[in-house]
Coordinates of C-alpha atoms and ligand atoms in Angstrom, one line a residue:
X1 CA 21.9 18.0 -13.1
X2 CA 24.2 15.2 -14.2
X3 CA 25.2 12.7 -11.5
X4 CA 27.7 9.9 -11.8
X5 CA 26.8 6.8 -9.7
X6 CA 29.2 4.0 -8.7
X7 CA 28.3 0.7 -7.1
X8 CA 30.5 -2.2 -6.1
X9 CA 29.0 -3.6 -2.9
X10 CA 28.7 -7.2 -4.0
X11 CA 29.2 -8.9 -7.4
X12 CA 28.3 -6.3 -9.9
X13 CA 30.7 -3.5 -11.0
X14 CA 28.3 -0.7 -12.0
X15 CA 28.5 2.9 -13.1
X16 CA 25.7 5.2 -14.4
X17 CA 25.0 8.7 -15.4
X18 CA 21.6 10.2 -14.6
X19 CA 20.0 13.5 -15.4
X20 CA 18.0 14.5 -12.3
X21 CA 15.7 17.4 -11.7
X22 CA 12.6 18.1 -9.6
X23 CA 10.5 16.8 -12.4
X24 CA 12.1 13.4 -12.3
X25 CA 15.1 11.2 -12.9
X26 CA 16.2 10.1 -16.4
X27 CA 18.9 7.5 -16.9
X28 CA 21.4 8.6 -19.5
X29 CA 23.7 5.5 -19.3
X30 CA 23.7 2.5 -17.1
X31 CA 26.6 0.0 -17.2
X32 CA 26.6 -3.2 -15.2
X33 CA 29.5 -5.7 -15.4
X34 CA 28.3 -8.8 -13.7
X35 CA 30.6 -11.4 -12.1
X36 CA 27.9 -14.0 -11.7
X37 CA 29.7 -16.6 -13.9
X38 CA 32.9 -16.3 -11.9
X39 CA 31.1 -16.8 -8.5
X40 CA 28.8 -19.5 -9.8
X41 CA 31.8 -21.9 -9.7
X42 CA 31.9 -21.5 -6.0
X43 CA 28.1 -21.4 -5.4
X44 CA 28.2 -17.9 -3.9
X45 CA 30.0 -14.6 -3.9
X46 CA 33.7 -14.9 -2.8
X47 CA 34.7 -11.5 -1.4
X48 CA 38.3 -11.4 -2.5
X49 CA 37.5 -12.7 -6.0
X50 CA 34.8 -10.0 -6.2
X51 CA 37.3 -7.3 -5.2
X52 CA 39.8 -8.5 -7.8
X53 CA 37.2 -8.3 -10.6
X54 CA 35.9 -4.9 -9.4
X55 CA 39.5 -3.6 -9.5
X56 CA 39.9 -4.9 -13.1
X57 CA 36.6 -3.5 -14.3
X58 CA 35.9 -0.3 -12.3
X59 CA 37.7 2.2 -14.5
X60 CA 36.5 0.7 -17.9
X61 CA 33.0 0.6 -16.5
X62 CA 33.1 4.3 -15.4
X63 CA 34.6 5.3 -18.7
X64 CA 31.9 3.4 -20.6
X65 CA 29.2 5.0 -18.6
X66 CA 30.6 8.5 -19.4
X67 CA 31.1 7.6 -23.1
X68 CA 27.6 6.1 -23.6
X69 CA 26.2 9.3 -22.0
X70 CA 28.4 11.5 -24.2
X71 CA 29.4 13.3 -21.1
X72 CA 32.9 14.6 -20.1
X73 CA 33.9 14.8 -16.4
X74 CA 33.5 18.6 -16.4
X75 CA 29.8 18.2 -16.9
X76 CA 29.3 15.9 -13.9
X77 CA 28.0 17.9 -10.9
X78 CA 28.0 15.2 -8.3
X79 CA 29.6 11.8 -7.7
X80 CA 27.6 9.1 -5.7
X81 CA 29.0 5.9 -4.4
X82 CA 27.7 3.0 -2.4
X83 CA 29.5 3.2 1.0
X84 CA 27.7 0.2 2.6
X85 CA 26.4 -2.2 3.6
X86 CA 28.2 -4.9 1.6
X87 CA 31.4 -6.8 1.3
X88 CA 34.3 -4.7 2.5
X89 CA 36.9 -5.7 -0.1
X90 CA 34.2 -5.0 -2.8
X91 CA 33.0 -1.7 -1.3
X92 CA 36.6 -0.5 -1.0
X93 CA 37.1 -0.6 -4.8
X94 CA 34.1 1.6 -5.5
X95 CA 34.7 4.1 -2.7
X96 CA 38.4 4.4 -3.5
X97 CA 37.6 5.1 -7.2
X98 CA 34.9 7.6 -6.3
X99 CA 37.1 9.4 -3.8
X100 CA 39.9 9.6 -6.3
X101 CA 37.7 11.1 -9.0
X102 CA 36.1 13.5 -6.6
X103 CA 39.5 14.8 -5.5
X104 CA 41.0 15.0 -9.1
X105 CA 37.9 16.5 -10.7
X106 CA 37.0 18.7 -7.7
X107 CA 33.5 17.4 -7.6
X108 CA 31.1 16.9 -4.6
X109 CA 30.9 13.3 -3.3
X110 CA 28.0 11.6 -1.5
X111 CA 28.2 8.1 0.1
X112 CA 24.9 6.2 -0.3
X113 CA 23.3 3.4 1.6
X114 CA 22.7 0.4 -0.7
X115 CA 19.2 -0.3 0.5
X116 CA 18.2 3.4 0.3
X117 CA 19.3 3.2 -3.3
X118 CA 17.1 0.1 -4.0
X119 CA 14.1 2.0 -2.6
X120 CA 14.9 5.0 -4.8
X121 CA 15.2 2.8 -7.9
X122 CA 11.4 3.0 -7.8
X123 CA 11.4 6.7 -8.6
X124 CA 13.5 6.5 -11.8
X125 CA 11.5 7.6 -14.8
X126 CA 8.4 8.2 -12.7
X127 CA 6.6 11.0 -11.1
X128 CA 8.6 11.5 -7.9
X129 CA 5.7 13.2 -5.9
X130 CA 4.7 10.1 -4.0
X131 CA 2.3 10.1 -1.0
X132 CA 3.7 9.5 2.4
X133 CA 3.8 7.5 4.6
X134 CA 5.3 5.0 2.3
X135 CA 6.1 1.4 3.2
X136 CA 8.9 -0.3 1.4
X137 CA 9.3 -4.1 1.3
X138 CA 13.1 -4.5 0.7
X139 CA 14.0 -8.0 -0.5
X140 CA 17.5 -8.8 -1.6
X141 CA 20.3 -11.3 -1.2
X142 CA 21.4 -9.6 2.1
X143 CA 18.2 -8.0 3.4
X144 CA 14.5 -8.6 4.1
X145 CA 13.0 -5.5 5.7
X146 CA 9.9 -3.5 6.0
X147 CA 10.9 0.1 5.9
X148 CA 8.5 2.9 6.8
X149 CA 9.2 6.3 5.3
X150 CA 7.3 9.3 6.7
X151 CA 9.1 11.5 4.2
X152 CA 12.0 11.3 1.7
X153 CA 15.2 10.1 3.4
X154 CA 13.4 9.2 6.6
X155 CA 13.5 5.6 7.5
X156 CA 12.2 3.4 10.3
X157 CA 12.7 -0.3 10.1
X158 CA 9.4 -1.8 11.3
X159 CA 10.1 -5.4 10.6
X160 CA 13.0 -7.6 9.3
X161 CA 14.2 -11.1 9.0
X162 CA 15.6 -12.7 12.1
X163 CA 17.8 -15.0 10.1
X164 CA 18.2 -15.5 6.4
X165 CA 17.3 -12.9 3.8
X166 CA 14.7 -14.1 1.3
X167 CA 17.1 -13.8 -1.7
X168 CA 19.6 -15.9 0.3
X169 CA 16.8 -18.5 0.8
X170 CA 16.2 -18.6 -2.9
X171 CA 19.9 -19.1 -3.5
X172 CA 20.2 -21.8 -0.9
X173 CA 17.1 -23.7 -2.2
X174 CA 18.7 -23.6 -5.7
X175 CA 21.9 -25.0 -4.2
X176 CA 19.9 -27.8 -2.4
X177 CA 18.2 -28.7 -5.6
X178 CA 21.4 -28.5 -7.6
X179 CA 20.1 -25.6 -9.8
X180 CA 23.1 -23.3 -9.8
X181 CA 23.8 -19.8 -8.7
X182 CA 22.2 -17.2 -8.3
X183 CA 19.1 -19.1 -7.3
X184 CA 16.3 -16.5 -7.6
X185 CA 15.9 -16.4 -11.4
X186 CA 16.1 -20.2 -11.8
X187 CA 13.9 -21.1 -8.8
X188 CA 11.2 -18.7 -10.0
X189 CA 11.5 -20.1 -13.6
X190 CA 11.1 -23.7 -12.2
X191 CA 8.1 -22.5 -10.1
X192 CA 6.5 -21.0 -13.2
X193 CA 6.9 -24.2 -15.1
X194 CA 5.2 -26.2 -12.3
X195 CA 2.2 -23.9 -12.3
X196 CA 2.0 -23.9 -16.1
X197 CA 2.2 -27.7 -16.2
X198 CA -0.1 -28.6 -13.3
X199 CA -1.8 -25.4 -12.2
X200 CA -0.3 -26.1 -8.8
X201 CA -2.5 -29.0 -8.1
X202 CA -0.6 -32.2 -8.7
X203 CA 2.8 -33.6 -7.8
X204 CA 4.2 -35.5 -4.8
X205 CA 2.3 -33.4 -2.3
X206 CA 5.2 -31.2 -1.0
X207 CA 4.1 -28.5 1.5
X208 CA 6.3 -26.1 3.3
X209 CA 5.8 -24.0 6.5
X210 CA 5.3 -20.3 6.6
X211 CA 7.5 -19.3 9.6
X212 CA 6.2 -16.4 11.7
X213 CA 3.2 -15.9 9.5
X214 CA 1.0 -15.4 12.6
X215 CA 3.4 -13.6 14.8
X216 CA 2.1 -10.3 16.1
X217 CA 5.1 -8.3 14.7
X218 CA 6.3 -7.6 11.2
X219 CA 9.5 -9.7 11.4
X220 CA 10.3 -12.6 9.1
X221 CA 12.2 -15.9 9.3
X222 CA 13.3 -17.9 6.2
X223 CA 15.9 -20.3 7.6
X224 CA 13.2 -22.8 8.7
X225 CA 11.6 -22.7 5.3
X226 CA 15.0 -23.4 3.6
X227 CA 15.6 -26.3 6.1
X228 CA 12.2 -27.7 5.3
X229 CA 13.2 -27.9 1.6
X230 CA 16.4 -29.6 2.6
X231 CA 14.5 -32.2 4.7
X232 CA 12.0 -32.8 1.9
X233 CA 14.9 -33.6 -0.4
X234 CA 16.4 -35.9 2.2
X235 CA 13.1 -37.7 2.6
X236 CA 12.3 -37.8 -1.1
X237 CA 15.7 -38.3 -2.8
X238 CA 13.8 -38.8 -6.1
X239 CA 13.4 -35.0 -6.2
X240 CA 17.0 -34.6 -7.2
X241 CA 16.7 -36.8 -10.3
X242 CA 13.3 -35.6 -11.6
X243 CA 12.9 -32.1 -13.0
X244 CA 9.1 -32.2 -12.4
X245 CA 9.7 -32.8 -8.7
X246 CA 12.3 -30.0 -8.6
X247 CA 9.7 -27.7 -10.2
X248 CA 7.2 -28.6 -7.5
X249 CA 9.7 -28.0 -4.7
X250 CA 10.5 -24.5 -6.2
X251 CA 6.8 -23.7 -6.6
X252 CA 5.9 -24.7 -3.0
X253 CA 9.0 -22.9 -1.6
X254 CA 8.2 -19.7 -3.6
X255 CA 4.5 -19.9 -2.5
X256 CA 5.5 -20.1 1.1
X257 CA 8.0 -17.2 0.9
X258 CA 5.6 -14.9 -1.1
X259 CA 2.6 -15.7 1.2
X260 CA 4.6 -14.5 4.2
X261 CA 6.0 -11.4 2.5
X262 CA 2.6 -10.3 1.2
X263 CA 0.8 -11.0 4.5
X264 CA 3.3 -9.0 6.6
X265 CA 3.5 -6.1 4.1
X266 CA -0.3 -5.8 4.2
X267 CA -0.3 -5.9 8.0
X268 CA 2.3 -3.2 8.3
X269 CA 0.7 -1.0 5.6
X270 CA -2.6 -1.1 7.6
X271 CA -0.9 -0.6 11.0
X272 CA 1.1 2.5 9.8
X273 CA -1.5 3.9 7.4
X274 CA 0.7 3.6 4.4
X275 CA -0.4 5.6 1.3
X276 CA 2.2 4.1 -0.9
X277 CA 3.6 0.5 -0.9
X278 CA 7.0 0.1 -2.6
X279 CA 8.8 -3.1 -3.6
X280 CA 12.6 -2.9 -3.7
X281 CA 15.7 -5.1 -4.0
X282 CA 17.0 -7.9 -6.2
X283 CA 14.1 -10.2 -5.4
X284 CA 11.7 -7.6 -6.7
X285 CA 12.6 -9.0 -10.1
X286 CA 10.4 -12.0 -9.2
X287 CA 7.2 -11.7 -11.3
X288 CA 5.1 -13.7 -9.0
X289 CA 5.9 -11.5 -6.1
X290 CA 5.4 -8.3 -8.1
X291 CA 2.0 -9.5 -9.2
X292 CA 0.8 -11.1 -5.9
X293 CA 1.8 -8.1 -3.8
X294 CA 0.2 -5.7 -6.3
X295 CA -3.1 -7.5 -6.4
X296 CA -3.2 -8.0 -2.6
X297 CA -2.6 -4.3 -2.0
X298 CA -5.3 -3.3 -4.6
X299 CA -7.8 -5.7 -3.0
X300 CA -7.2 -4.6 0.6
X301 CA -6.9 -0.9 0.0
X302 CA -7.5 0.3 -3.6
X303 CA -6.4 3.9 -2.7
X304 CA -2.8 2.8 -1.9
X305 CA -0.4 3.5 -4.7
X306 CA 1.8 0.4 -5.5
X307 CA 5.3 1.0 -6.9
X308 CA 7.7 -1.6 -8.4
X309 CA 11.0 -0.8 -10.0
X310 CA 11.6 -1.1 -13.7
X311 CA 13.2 -4.5 -14.1
X312 CA 16.4 -2.9 -15.3
X313 CA 16.8 -1.3 -11.9
X314 CA 15.6 -4.1 -9.6
X315 CA 19.0 -5.8 -9.3
X316 CA 22.2 -4.0 -8.3
X317 CA 23.0 -1.1 -10.5
X318 CA 24.5 2.4 -10.2
X319 CA 21.6 4.4 -11.6
X320 CA 19.8 3.8 -8.3
X321 CA 22.8 5.0 -6.4
X322 CA 22.8 8.3 -8.3
X323 CA 19.0 8.6 -7.9
X324 CA 19.2 8.3 -4.1
X325 CA 22.1 10.8 -4.2
X326 CA 19.9 13.4 -5.9
X327 CA 17.5 13.4 -3.0
X328 CA 20.3 13.6 -0.5
X329 CA 21.9 16.5 -2.5
X330 CA 18.6 18.4 -2.3
X331 CA 18.5 18.0 1.5
X332 CA 22.0 19.3 2.0
X333 CA 22.5 23.1 2.5
X334 CA 26.3 23.3 2.3
X335 CA 26.9 21.7 -1.0
X336 CA 30.4 23.1 -1.3
X337 CA 31.4 21.0 1.7
X338 CA 30.6 17.9 -0.2
X339 CA 33.9 18.5 -2.1
X340 CA 35.7 17.6 1.0
X341 CA 33.9 14.3 1.5
X342 CA 36.7 12.3 -0.2
X343 CA 38.6 12.7 3.1
X344 CA 35.9 11.1 5.3
X345 CA 33.8 8.6 3.3
X346 CA 34.6 5.1 4.4
X347 CA 33.4 1.7 3.3
X348 CA 31.1 0.4 6.0
X349 CA 30.1 -3.2 5.8
X350 CA 27.3 -2.7 8.4
X351 CA 26.2 0.8 7.5
X352 CA 22.8 1.5 9.1
X353 CA 19.8 2.8 7.3
X354 CA 18.0 4.0 10.4
Ligands
KG4_401 O1 19.7 -6.6 -4.6 P1 20.5 -7.7 -5.2 O2 20.8 -7.7 -6.7 O3 21.8 -7.9 -4.4 C1 21.9 -7.7 -3.0 O4 21.8 -6.5 -2.6 O5 21.8 -8.7 -2.3 O6 19.7 -9.1 -4.9 C2 20.2 -10.3 -5.2 C3 19.3 -11.4 -4.8 C4 19.8 -12.8 -5.0 O7 19.6 -13.5 -3.8 C5 19.0 -13.4 -6.2 O8 18.8 -14.8 -6.1 C6 17.7 -12.6 -6.0 O9 18.0 -11.3 -5.6 N1 16.8 -12.6 -7.2 C7 15.6 -13.2 -7.3 C8 15.2 -13.1 -8.6 N2 16.2 -12.4 -9.3 C9 17.2 -12.1 -8.4 N3 14.9 -13.9 -6.3 C10 13.7 -14.3 -6.7 N4 13.2 -14.3 -7.9 C11 13.9 -13.6 -8.9 N5 13.4 -13.5 -10.1
ZN402 ZN1 21.2 -5.0 -3.8

């Protein structure tokens, strides 16, 4: 079946058409209009600016997704939209567009949780018959969570950050080091250069803490790590004027963050007998994290299946929204009632996964 996905929870205006069936999910078109350059001037996402851009772009982006897919509205069987969590002014643009199209085209409508969609990005183009229980490490700009799935669409949050999300920490470290926004890609690039140049051995001897590494639960904390980078720069102002030192700071920060993420994920996988470990969210684009978590899982339990999203679907996109909607659709008996959802679906900044 053809599903139109729409996503506007943060700073990407996205629409996609997928073709979904029990044998898998194929992306027919996937359009993402990024506002990164606009928000970079401010060092982070400005909600009202984001909304204005979404409003300008949403209809052209939806239109482009349909055109690239060579699909007309009559062929769409389901519309899926991110209803939360996210920035309210941004979410309202996507939900309003989706509700309007659902009403006008008389199509069923499903509201999707943004994090659920990041998890389901892993199933795009792959065999969807995964082994449960599955444990998802969700790492994005707004979330850092360990989510246990005993079946499709069943979520239990077994650990989460008590303060900053790890993507947020990457962004803040980039800001401290004057590297621009968003921080993840540039911090990981700097970290890579350090390890290529020095194999991680030389430098000015920066070392950062791994908060909550030894705590008995599966919660995280990244605010102290970010502050440690801030103090390192205060104590060694030469970092800011020397690219090699910045690379070292990025490398050591990333090491500390990844060490904790991998350690806690392995602990939770063992505790809950996970048969599949899934990496999800914007930070899953980080090559070092993809590789380190993969080899750690393989080493500790070779029988566990390790899933990472295709890099095209790791950041915010609408194909993942449509993918999650396909599983929701399958679980709903009264599909006709979904045509009335335009009356009730609301943007919910704090929408709960579980
Ligand atoms: O999922 P996402 O696109 O948006 C949210 O739902 O928040 O995640 C965005 C986050 C940002 O904090 C960004 O810096 C981070 O993902 N990110 C990365 C990388 N690429 C994006 N973090 C680390 N390494 C990367 N390569
Ligand atoms: Zn996201």
